[in-house]
GROMACS .gro file of C-alpha atoms in nm:
model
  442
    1UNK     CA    1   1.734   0.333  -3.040
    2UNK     CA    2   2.122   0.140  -3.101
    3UNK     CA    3   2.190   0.480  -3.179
    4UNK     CA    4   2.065   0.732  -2.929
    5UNK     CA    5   2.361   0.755  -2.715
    6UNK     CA    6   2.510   0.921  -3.052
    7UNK     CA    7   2.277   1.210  -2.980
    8UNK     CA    8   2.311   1.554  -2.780
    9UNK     CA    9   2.124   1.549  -2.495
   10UNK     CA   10   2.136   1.876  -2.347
   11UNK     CA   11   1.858   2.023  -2.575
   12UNK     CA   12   1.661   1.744  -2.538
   13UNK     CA   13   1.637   1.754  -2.131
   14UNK     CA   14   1.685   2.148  -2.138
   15UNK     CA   15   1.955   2.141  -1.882
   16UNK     CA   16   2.216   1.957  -1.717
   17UNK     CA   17   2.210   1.570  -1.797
   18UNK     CA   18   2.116   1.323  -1.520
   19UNK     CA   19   2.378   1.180  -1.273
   20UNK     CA   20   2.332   0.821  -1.463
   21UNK     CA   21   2.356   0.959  -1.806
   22UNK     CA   22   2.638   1.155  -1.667
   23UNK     CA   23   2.845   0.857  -1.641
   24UNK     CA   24   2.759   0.620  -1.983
   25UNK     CA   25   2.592   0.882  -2.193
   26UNK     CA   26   2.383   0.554  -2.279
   27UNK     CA   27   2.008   0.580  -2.186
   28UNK     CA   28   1.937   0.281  -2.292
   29UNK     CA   29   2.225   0.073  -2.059
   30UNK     CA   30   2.121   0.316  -1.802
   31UNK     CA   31   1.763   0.196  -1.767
   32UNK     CA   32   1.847  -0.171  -1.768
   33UNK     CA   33   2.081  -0.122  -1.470
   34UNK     CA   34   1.815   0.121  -1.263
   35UNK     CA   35   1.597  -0.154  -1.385
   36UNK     CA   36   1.807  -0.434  -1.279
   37UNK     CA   37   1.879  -0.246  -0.916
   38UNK     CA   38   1.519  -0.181  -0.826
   39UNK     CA   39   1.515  -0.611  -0.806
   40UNK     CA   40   1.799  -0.593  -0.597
   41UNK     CA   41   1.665  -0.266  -0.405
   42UNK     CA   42   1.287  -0.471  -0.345
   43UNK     CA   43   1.424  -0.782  -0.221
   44UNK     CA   44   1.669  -0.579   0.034
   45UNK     CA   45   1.360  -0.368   0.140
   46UNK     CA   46   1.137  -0.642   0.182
   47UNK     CA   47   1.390  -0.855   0.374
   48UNK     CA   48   1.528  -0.549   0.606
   49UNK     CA   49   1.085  -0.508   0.711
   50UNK     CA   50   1.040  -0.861   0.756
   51UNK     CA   51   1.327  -0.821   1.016
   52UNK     CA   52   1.234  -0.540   1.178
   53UNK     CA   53   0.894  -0.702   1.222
   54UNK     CA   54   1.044  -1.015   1.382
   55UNK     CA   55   1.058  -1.238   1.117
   56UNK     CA   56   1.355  -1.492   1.082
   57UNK     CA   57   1.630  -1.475   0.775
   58UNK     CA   58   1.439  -1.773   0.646
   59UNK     CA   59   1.103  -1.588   0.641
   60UNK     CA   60   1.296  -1.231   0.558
   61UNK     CA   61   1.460  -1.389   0.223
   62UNK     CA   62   1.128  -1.543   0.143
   63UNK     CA   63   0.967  -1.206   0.141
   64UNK     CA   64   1.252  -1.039  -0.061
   65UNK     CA   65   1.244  -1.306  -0.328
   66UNK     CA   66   0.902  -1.249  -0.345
   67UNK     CA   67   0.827  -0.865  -0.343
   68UNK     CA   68   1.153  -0.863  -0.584
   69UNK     CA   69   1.044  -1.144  -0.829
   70UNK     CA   70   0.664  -1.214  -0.825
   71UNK     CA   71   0.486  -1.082  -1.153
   72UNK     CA   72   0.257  -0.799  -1.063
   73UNK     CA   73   0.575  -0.628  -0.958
   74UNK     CA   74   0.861  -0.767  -1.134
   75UNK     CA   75   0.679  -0.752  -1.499
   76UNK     CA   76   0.633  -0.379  -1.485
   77UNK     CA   77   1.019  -0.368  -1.550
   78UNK     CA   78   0.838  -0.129  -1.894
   79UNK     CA   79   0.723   0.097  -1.657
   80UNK     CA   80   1.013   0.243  -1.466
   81UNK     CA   81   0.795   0.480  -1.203
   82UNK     CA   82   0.636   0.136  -1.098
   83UNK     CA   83   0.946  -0.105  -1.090
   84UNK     CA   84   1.093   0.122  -0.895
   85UNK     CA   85   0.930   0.079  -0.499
   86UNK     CA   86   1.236  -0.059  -0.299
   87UNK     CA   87   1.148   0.249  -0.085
   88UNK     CA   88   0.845   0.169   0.004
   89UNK     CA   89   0.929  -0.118   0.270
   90UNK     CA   90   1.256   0.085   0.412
   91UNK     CA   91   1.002   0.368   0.484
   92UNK     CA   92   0.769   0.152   0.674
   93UNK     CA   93   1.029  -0.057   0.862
   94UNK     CA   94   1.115   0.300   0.986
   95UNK     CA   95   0.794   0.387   1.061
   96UNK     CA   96   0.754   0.074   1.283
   97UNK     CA   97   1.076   0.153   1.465
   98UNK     CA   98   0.968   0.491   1.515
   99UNK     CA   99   0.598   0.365   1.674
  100UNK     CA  100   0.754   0.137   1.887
  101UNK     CA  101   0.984   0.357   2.079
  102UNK     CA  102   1.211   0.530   1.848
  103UNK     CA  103   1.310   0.846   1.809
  104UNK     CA  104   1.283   1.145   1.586
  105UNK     CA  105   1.599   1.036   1.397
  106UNK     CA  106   1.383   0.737   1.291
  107UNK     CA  107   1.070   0.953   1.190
  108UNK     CA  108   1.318   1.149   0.978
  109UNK     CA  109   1.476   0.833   0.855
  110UNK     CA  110   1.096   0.745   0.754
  111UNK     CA  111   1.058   1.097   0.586
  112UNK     CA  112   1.393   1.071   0.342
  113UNK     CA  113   1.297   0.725   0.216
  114UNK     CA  114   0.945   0.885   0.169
  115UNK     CA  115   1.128   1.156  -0.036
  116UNK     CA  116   1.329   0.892  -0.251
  117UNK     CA  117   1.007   0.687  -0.368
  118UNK     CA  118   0.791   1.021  -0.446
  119UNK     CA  119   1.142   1.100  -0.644
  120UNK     CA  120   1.078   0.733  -0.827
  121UNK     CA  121   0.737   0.774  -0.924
  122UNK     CA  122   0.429   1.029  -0.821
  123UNK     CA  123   0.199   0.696  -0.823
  124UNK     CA  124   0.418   0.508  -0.614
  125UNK     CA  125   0.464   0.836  -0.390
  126UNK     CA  126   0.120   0.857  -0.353
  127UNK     CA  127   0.073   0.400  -0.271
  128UNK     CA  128   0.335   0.500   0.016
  129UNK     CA  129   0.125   0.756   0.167
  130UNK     CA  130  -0.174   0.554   0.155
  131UNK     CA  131   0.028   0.311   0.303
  132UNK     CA  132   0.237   0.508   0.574
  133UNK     CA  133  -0.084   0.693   0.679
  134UNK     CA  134  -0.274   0.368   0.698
  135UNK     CA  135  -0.005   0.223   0.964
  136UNK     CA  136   0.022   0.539   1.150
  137UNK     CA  137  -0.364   0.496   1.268
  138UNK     CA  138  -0.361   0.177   1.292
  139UNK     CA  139  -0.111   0.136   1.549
  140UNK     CA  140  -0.242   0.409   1.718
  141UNK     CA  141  -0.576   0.301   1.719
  142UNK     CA  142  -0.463  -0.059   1.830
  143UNK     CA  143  -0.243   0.127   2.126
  144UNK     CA  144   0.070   0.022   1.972
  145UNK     CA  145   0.182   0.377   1.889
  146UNK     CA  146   0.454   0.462   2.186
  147UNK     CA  147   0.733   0.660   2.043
  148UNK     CA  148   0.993   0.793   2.251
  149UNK     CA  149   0.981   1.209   2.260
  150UNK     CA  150   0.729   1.447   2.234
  151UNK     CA  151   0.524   1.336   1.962
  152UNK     CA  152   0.386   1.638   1.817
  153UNK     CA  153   0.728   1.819   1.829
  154UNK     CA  154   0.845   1.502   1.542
  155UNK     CA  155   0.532   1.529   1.385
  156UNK     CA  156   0.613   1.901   1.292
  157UNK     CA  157   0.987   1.865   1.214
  158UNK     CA  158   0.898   1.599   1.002
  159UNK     CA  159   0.661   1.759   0.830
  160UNK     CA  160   0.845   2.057   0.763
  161UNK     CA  161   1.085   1.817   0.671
  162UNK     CA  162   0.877   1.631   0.414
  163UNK     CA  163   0.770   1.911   0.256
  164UNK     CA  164   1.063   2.123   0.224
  165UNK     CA  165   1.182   1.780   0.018
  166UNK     CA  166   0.919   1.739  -0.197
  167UNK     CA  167   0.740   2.087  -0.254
  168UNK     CA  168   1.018   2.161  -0.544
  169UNK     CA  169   0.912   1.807  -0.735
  170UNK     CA  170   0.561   1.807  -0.610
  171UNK     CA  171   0.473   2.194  -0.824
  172UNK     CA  172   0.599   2.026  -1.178
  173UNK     CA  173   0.286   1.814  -1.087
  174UNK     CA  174   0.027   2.063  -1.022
  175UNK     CA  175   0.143   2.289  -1.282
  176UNK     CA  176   0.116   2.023  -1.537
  177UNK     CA  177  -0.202   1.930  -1.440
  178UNK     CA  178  -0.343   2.340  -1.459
  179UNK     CA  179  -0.178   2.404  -1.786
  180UNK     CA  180  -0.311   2.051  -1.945
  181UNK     CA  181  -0.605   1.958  -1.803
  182UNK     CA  182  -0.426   1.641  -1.709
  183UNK     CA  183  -0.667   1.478  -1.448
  184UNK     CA  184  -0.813   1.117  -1.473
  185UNK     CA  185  -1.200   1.034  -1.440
  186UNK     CA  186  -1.332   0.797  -1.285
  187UNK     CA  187  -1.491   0.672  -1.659
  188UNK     CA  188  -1.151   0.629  -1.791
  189UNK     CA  189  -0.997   0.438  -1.504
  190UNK     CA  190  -1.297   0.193  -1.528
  191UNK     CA  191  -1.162   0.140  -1.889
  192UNK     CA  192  -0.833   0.073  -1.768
  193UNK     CA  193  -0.964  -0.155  -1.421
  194UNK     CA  194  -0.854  -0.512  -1.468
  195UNK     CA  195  -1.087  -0.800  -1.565
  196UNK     CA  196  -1.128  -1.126  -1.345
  197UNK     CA  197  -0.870  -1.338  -1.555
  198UNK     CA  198  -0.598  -1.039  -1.504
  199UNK     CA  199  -0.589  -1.227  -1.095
  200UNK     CA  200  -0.482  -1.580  -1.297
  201UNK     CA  201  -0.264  -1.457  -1.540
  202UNK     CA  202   0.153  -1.453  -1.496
  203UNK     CA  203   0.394  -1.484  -1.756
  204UNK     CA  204   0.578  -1.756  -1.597
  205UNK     CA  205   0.705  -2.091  -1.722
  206UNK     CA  206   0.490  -2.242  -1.410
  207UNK     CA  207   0.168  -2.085  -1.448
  208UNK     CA  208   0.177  -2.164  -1.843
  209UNK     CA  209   0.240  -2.520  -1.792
  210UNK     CA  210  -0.050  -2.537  -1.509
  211UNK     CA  211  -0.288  -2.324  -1.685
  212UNK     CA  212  -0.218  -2.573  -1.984
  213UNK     CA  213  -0.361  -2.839  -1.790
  214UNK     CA  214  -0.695  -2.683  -1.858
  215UNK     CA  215  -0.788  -2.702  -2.228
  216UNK     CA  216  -0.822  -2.334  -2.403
  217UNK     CA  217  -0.743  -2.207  -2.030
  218UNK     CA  218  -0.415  -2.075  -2.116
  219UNK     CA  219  -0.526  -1.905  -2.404
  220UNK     CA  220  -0.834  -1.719  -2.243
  221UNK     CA  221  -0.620  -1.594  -1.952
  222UNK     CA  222  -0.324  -1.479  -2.094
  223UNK     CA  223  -0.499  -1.381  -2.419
  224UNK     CA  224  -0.750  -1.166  -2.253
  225UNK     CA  225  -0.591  -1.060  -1.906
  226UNK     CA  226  -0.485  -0.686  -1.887
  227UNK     CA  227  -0.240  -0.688  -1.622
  228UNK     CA  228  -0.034  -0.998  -1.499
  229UNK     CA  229  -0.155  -1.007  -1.137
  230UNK     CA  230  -0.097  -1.332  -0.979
  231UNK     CA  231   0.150  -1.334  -0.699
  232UNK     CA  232   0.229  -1.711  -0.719
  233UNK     CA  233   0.089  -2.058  -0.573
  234UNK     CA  234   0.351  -2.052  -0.321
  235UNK     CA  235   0.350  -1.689  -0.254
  236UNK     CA  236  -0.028  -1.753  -0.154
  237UNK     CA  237   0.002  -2.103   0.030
  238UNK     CA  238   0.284  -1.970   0.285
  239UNK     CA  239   0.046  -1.634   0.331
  240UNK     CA  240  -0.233  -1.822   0.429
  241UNK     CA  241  -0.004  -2.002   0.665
  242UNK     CA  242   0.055  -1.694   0.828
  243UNK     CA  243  -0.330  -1.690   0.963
  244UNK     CA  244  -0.277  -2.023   1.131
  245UNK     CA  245  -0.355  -1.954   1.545
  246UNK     CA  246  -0.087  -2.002   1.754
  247UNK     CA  247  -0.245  -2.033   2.062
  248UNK     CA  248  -0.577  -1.948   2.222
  249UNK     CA  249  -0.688  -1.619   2.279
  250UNK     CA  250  -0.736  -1.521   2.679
  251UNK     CA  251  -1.079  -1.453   2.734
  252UNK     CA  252  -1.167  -1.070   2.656
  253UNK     CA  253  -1.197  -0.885   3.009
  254UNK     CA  254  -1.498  -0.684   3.094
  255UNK     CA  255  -1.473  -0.361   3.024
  256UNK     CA  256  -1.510  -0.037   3.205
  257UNK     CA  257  -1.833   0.037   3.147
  258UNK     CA  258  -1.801   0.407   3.332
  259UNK     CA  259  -1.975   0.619   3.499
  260UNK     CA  260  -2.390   0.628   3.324
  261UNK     CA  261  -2.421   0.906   3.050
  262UNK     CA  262  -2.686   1.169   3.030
  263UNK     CA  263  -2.932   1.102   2.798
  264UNK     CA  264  -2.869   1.458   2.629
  265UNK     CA  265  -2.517   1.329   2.566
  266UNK     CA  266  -2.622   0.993   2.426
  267UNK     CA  267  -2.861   1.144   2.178
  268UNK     CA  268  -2.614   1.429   2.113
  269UNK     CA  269  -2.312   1.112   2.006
  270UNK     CA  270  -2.538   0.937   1.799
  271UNK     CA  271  -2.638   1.207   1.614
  272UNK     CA  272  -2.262   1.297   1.564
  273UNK     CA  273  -2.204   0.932   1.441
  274UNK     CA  274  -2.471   0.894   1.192
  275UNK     CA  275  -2.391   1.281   1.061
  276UNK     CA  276  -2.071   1.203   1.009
  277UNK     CA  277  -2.099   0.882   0.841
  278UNK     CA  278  -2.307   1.052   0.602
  279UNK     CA  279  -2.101   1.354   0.549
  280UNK     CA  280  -1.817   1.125   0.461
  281UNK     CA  281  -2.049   0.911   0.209
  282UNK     CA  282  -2.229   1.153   0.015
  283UNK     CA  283  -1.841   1.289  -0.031
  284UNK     CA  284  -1.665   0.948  -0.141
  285UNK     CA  285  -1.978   0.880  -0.343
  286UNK     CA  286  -2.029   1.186  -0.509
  287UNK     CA  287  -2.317   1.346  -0.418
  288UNK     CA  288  -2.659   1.207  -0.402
  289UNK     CA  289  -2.977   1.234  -0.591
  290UNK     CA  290  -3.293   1.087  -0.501
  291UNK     CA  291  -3.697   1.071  -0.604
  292UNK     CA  292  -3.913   0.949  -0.353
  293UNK     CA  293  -4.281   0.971  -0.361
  294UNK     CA  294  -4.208   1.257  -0.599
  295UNK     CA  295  -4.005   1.474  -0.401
  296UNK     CA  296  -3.632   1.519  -0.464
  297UNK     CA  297  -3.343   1.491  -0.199
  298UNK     CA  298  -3.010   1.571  -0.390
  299UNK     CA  299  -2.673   1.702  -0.266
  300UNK     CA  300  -2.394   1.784  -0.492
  301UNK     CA  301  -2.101   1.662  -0.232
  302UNK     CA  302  -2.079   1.602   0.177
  303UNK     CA  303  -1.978   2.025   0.262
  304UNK     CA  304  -2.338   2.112   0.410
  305UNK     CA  305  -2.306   1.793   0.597
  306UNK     CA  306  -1.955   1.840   0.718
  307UNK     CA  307  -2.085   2.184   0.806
  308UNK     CA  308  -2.398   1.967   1.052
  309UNK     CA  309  -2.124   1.761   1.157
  310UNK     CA  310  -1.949   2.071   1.334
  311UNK     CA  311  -2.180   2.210   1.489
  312UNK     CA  312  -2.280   1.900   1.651
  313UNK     CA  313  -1.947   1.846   1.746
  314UNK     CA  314  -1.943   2.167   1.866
  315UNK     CA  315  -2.247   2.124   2.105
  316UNK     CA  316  -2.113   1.828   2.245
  317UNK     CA  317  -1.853   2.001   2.361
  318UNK     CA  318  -2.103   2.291   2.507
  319UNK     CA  319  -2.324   1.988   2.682
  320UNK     CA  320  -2.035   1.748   2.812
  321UNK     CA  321  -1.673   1.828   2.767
  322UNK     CA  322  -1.571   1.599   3.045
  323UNK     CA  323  -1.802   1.342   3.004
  324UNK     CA  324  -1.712   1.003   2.775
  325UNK     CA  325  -1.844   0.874   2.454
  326UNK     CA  326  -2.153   0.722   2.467
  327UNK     CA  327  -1.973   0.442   2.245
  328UNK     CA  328  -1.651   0.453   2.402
  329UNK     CA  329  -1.736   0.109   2.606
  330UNK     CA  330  -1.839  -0.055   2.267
  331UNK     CA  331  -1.532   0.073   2.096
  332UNK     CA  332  -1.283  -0.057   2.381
  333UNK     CA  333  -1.399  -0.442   2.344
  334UNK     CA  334  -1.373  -0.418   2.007
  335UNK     CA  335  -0.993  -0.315   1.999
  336UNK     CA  336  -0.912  -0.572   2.247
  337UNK     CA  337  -1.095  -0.830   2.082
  338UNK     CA  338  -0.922  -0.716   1.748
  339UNK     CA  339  -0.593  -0.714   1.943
  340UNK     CA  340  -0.660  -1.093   2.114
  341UNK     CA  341  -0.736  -1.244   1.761
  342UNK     CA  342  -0.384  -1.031   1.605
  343UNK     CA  343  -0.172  -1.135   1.898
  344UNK     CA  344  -0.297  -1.537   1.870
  345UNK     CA  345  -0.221  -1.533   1.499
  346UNK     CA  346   0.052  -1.310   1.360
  347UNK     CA  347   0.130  -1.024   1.582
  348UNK     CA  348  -0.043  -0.674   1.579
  349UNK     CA  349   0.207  -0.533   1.366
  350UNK     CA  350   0.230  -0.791   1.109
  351UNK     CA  351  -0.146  -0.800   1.130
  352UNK     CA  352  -0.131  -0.479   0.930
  353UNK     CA  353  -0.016  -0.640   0.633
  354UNK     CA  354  -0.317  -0.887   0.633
  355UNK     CA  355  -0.524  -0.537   0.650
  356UNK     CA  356  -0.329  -0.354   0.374
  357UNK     CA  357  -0.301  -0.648   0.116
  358UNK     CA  358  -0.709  -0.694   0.146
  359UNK     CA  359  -0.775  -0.279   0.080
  360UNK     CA  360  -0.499  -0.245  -0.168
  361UNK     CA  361  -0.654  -0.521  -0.319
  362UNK     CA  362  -1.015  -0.445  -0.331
  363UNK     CA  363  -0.923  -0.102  -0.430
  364UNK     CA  364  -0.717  -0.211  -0.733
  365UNK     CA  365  -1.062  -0.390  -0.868
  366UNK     CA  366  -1.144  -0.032  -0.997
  367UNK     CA  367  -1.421   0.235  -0.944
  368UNK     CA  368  -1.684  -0.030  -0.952
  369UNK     CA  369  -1.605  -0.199  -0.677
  370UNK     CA  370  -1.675   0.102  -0.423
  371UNK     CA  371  -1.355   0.161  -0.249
  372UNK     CA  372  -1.156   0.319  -0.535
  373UNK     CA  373  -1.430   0.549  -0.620
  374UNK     CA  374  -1.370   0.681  -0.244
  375UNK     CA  375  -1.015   0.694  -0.230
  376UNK     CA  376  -1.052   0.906  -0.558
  377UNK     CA  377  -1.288   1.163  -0.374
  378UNK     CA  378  -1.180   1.166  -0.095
  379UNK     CA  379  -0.782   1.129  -0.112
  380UNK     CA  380  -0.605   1.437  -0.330
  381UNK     CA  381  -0.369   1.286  -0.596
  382UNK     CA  382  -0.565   0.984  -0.703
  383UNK     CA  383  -0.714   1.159  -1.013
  384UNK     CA  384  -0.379   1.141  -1.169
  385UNK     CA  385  -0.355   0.747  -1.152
  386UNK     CA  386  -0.524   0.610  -1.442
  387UNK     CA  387  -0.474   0.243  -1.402
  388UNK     CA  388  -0.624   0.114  -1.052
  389UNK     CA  389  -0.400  -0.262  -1.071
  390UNK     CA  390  -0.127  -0.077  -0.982
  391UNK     CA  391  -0.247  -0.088  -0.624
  392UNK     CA  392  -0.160  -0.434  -0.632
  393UNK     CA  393   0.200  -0.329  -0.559
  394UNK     CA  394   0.083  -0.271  -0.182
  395UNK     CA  395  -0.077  -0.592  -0.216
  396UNK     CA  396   0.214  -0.785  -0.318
  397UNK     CA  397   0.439  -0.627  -0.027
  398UNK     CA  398   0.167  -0.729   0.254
  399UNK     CA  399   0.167  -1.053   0.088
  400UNK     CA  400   0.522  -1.101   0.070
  401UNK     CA  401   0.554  -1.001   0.479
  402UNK     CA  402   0.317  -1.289   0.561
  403UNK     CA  403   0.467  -1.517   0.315
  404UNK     CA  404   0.763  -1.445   0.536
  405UNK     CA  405   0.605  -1.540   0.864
  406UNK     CA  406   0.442  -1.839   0.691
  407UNK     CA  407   0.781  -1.997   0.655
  408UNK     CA  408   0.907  -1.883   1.004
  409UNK     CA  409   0.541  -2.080   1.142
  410UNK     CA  410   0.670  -2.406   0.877
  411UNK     CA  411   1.041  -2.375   0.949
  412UNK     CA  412   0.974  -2.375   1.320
  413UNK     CA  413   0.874  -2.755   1.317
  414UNK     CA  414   1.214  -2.862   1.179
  415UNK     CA  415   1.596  -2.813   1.282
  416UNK     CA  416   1.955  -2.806   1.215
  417UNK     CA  417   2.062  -2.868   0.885
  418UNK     CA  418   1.731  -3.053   0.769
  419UNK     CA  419   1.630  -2.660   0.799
  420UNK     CA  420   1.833  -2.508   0.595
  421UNK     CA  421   1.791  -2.776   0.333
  422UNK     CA  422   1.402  -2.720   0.357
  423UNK     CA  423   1.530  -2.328   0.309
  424UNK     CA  424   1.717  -2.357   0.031
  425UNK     CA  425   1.449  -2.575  -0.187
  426UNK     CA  426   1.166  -2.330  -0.095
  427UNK     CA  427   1.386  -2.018  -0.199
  428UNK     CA  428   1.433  -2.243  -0.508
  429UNK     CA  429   1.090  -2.327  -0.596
  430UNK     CA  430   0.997  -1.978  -0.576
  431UNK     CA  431   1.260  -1.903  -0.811
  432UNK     CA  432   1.136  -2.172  -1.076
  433UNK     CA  433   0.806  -2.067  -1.023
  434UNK     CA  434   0.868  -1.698  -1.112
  435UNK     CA  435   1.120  -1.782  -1.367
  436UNK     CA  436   1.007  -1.657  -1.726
  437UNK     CA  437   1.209  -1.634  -1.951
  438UNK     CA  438   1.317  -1.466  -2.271
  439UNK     CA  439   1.191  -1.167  -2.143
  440UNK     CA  440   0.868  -1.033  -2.351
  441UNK     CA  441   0.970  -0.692  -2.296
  442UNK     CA  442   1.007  -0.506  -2.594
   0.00000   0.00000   0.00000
């Protein structure tokens, strides 16, 4: 490998060389440094989010040292297409400032960073959709979704936009995957799901010296953990103060309860609930097969009950089009209790972070555990991802955000320079705790 930049490249790539080998004709120096800049590029990312949610420098630097530094990002520096998310927190920040009364420029702006981190990695693409589509509903489903402009005009330009960017890297994909057979099952990604010590284990000079404290600890975690998945004692401690209330919710107001609905109607939305609840479980579970008292219910994937689903929807609009969900009442308090509890503790928009870090996570446990099987089914792409940990890199970055207003809730009890003293330590504690080095990176 001392000797590969000796070598002709051309025939190897089949074309023109890449703008970074361009300039050293060194693969190997060129990795390091896109290596290297992807630390850089996660801390800036992470720090220019935590601002645009309202978090303070303090908080903001705590989340880029983190989402830059802690292991289950930082030690996949072996796997370039997963070191390399710093555009996965510029495309949300953008996202945010689009929801909250931007414009299309900042939908666009949302779209190109999109772009750049499918570009880095199809995996990591793919986290950033889940992601991005993930916010999208939940601000509009929390009311928090007011952009500025006529919202399905941006939607369209920046779609077009999206896919006029990505279509020309996205067919390399598909073709690959026609010509090889190159899809993942859900067998083989159990293999690969990460055991229960994988959530303990870290390569640092910290967690070695703590899980040393426990005789044969350190060897059974690092010995048998797959992945090195723990964010950090600090990382998790200034999270969790993130969930501290800050003040008392105000009492939930009644709601509307509207005008009475037929009982037609009524029977007509509960049917439509429970039929499409099962529609959408028989197709994130696979189909169903059943013996009961000897007779067999079985269906091979959720089609015939999408196809039920329609036509009640259909015949809801026939009985009722003006008249309101049955549920609708129900569904309002929810929200605003949802809201009440968001706004008294972090925010509604940092409050997505708590929600993303818990689904990344318990999707990253593997098929077993439910929710990866359905994202698998259910969302196209996922059969190429082989490894389900990988997830974790959401996880981290919803972490890191409340880590960030952790430290603006701690740092708001003390002032002046005392503050930036208590700053400087805790950006330097997180620094010895994610220190590990030499490198085991062969």
């Amino acid at each position: 490998w001392c000797h590969i930049r000796h070598w002709n490249y051309r025939p190897l790539l089949g074309g023109p060389l890449p703008p970074w080998l361009a300039v050293s004709r060194n693969p190997l120096l060129m990795l390091n440094a896109i290596v290297l800049l992807s630390c850089l590029g996660c801390g800036l990312g992470a720090y220019f989010l935590a601002r645009r949610l309202g978090i303070g420098v303090v908080g903001a630097l705590v989340a880029g040292v983190i989402f830059a530094f802690s292991p289950p990002r930082f030690f996949r520096i072996g796997q370039l297409h997963l070191a390399t998310v710093q555009w996965i927190p510029f495309c949300l920040a953008f996202l945010h400032t689009y929801a909250s009364g931007g414009k299309l420029r900042h939908l666009l702006a949302a779209s190109f960073f999109f772009w750049l981190q499918a570009l880095s990695g199809g995996q990591s693409g793919l986290y950033l959709l889940l992601a991005s589509g993930g916010l999208l509903s939940y601000l509009l489903l929390l009311g928090r979704f007011r952009p500025c402009g006529s919202v399905p005009r941006d939607m369209v330009l920046a779609g077009v936009f999206t896919v006029v960017l990505n279509t020309p890297f996205l067919l390399p994909y598909f073709q690959v995957q026609k010509d090889v057979g190159l899809r993942r099952s859900l067998q083989e990604t159990e293999e690969w799901s990460p055991n229960g010590v994988s959530f303990l284990a870290a390569p640092t000079h910290a967690q070695k010296t703590i899980l040393s404290a426990v005789p044969g600890l350190r060897r059974n975690v690092l010995g048998e953990a797959r992945s090195y998945l723990f964010p950090g004692f600090l990382t998790l401690i200034l999270a969790a103060a993130a969930f501290r209330r800050r003040r008392s919710p105000p009492e939930t107001p009644p709601a509307d309860e509207g005008s009475p609905v037929a009982w037609p109607v009524a029977v007509t939305d509960t049917l439509l609930v429970l039929q499409g609840s099962v529609a959408l479980c028989l197709q994130a579970a696979g189909g169903i097969r059943l013996e009961v008292a000897g007779v067999t219910v079985s269906a091979a994937n959720g089609g015939r009950a999408a196809i039920a689903f329609a036509v009640l929807l259909g015949l809801r609009f026939v009985l009722a089009p003006k008249s309101p969900f049955a549920f609708a009442p129900t569904l309002r308090r929810s929200i605003a209790f949802l809201q009440q509890e968001l706004d008294a503790r972090m925010g509604v928009e940092v409050g997505f972070y708590a929600f993303l870090a818990a689904v990344s996570l318990r999707a990253s446990l593997g098929p077993r555990f439910g929710l990866y099987a359905w994202l698998y089914r259910l969302m196209p792409g996922f059969d190429f991802i082989r490894v389900p940990s990988r997830l974790t890199l959401l996880t981290l970055l919803g972490l890191a955000v409340l880590a960030g207003l952790g430290t603006d809730r701690l740092a708001g009890a003390v002032r002046g320079s005392v503050r930036r003293v208590g700053a400087l330590l805790l950006l330097t504690l997180l620094i010895l705790e994610f220190a590990a080095f030499p490198l085991d990176a062969p």
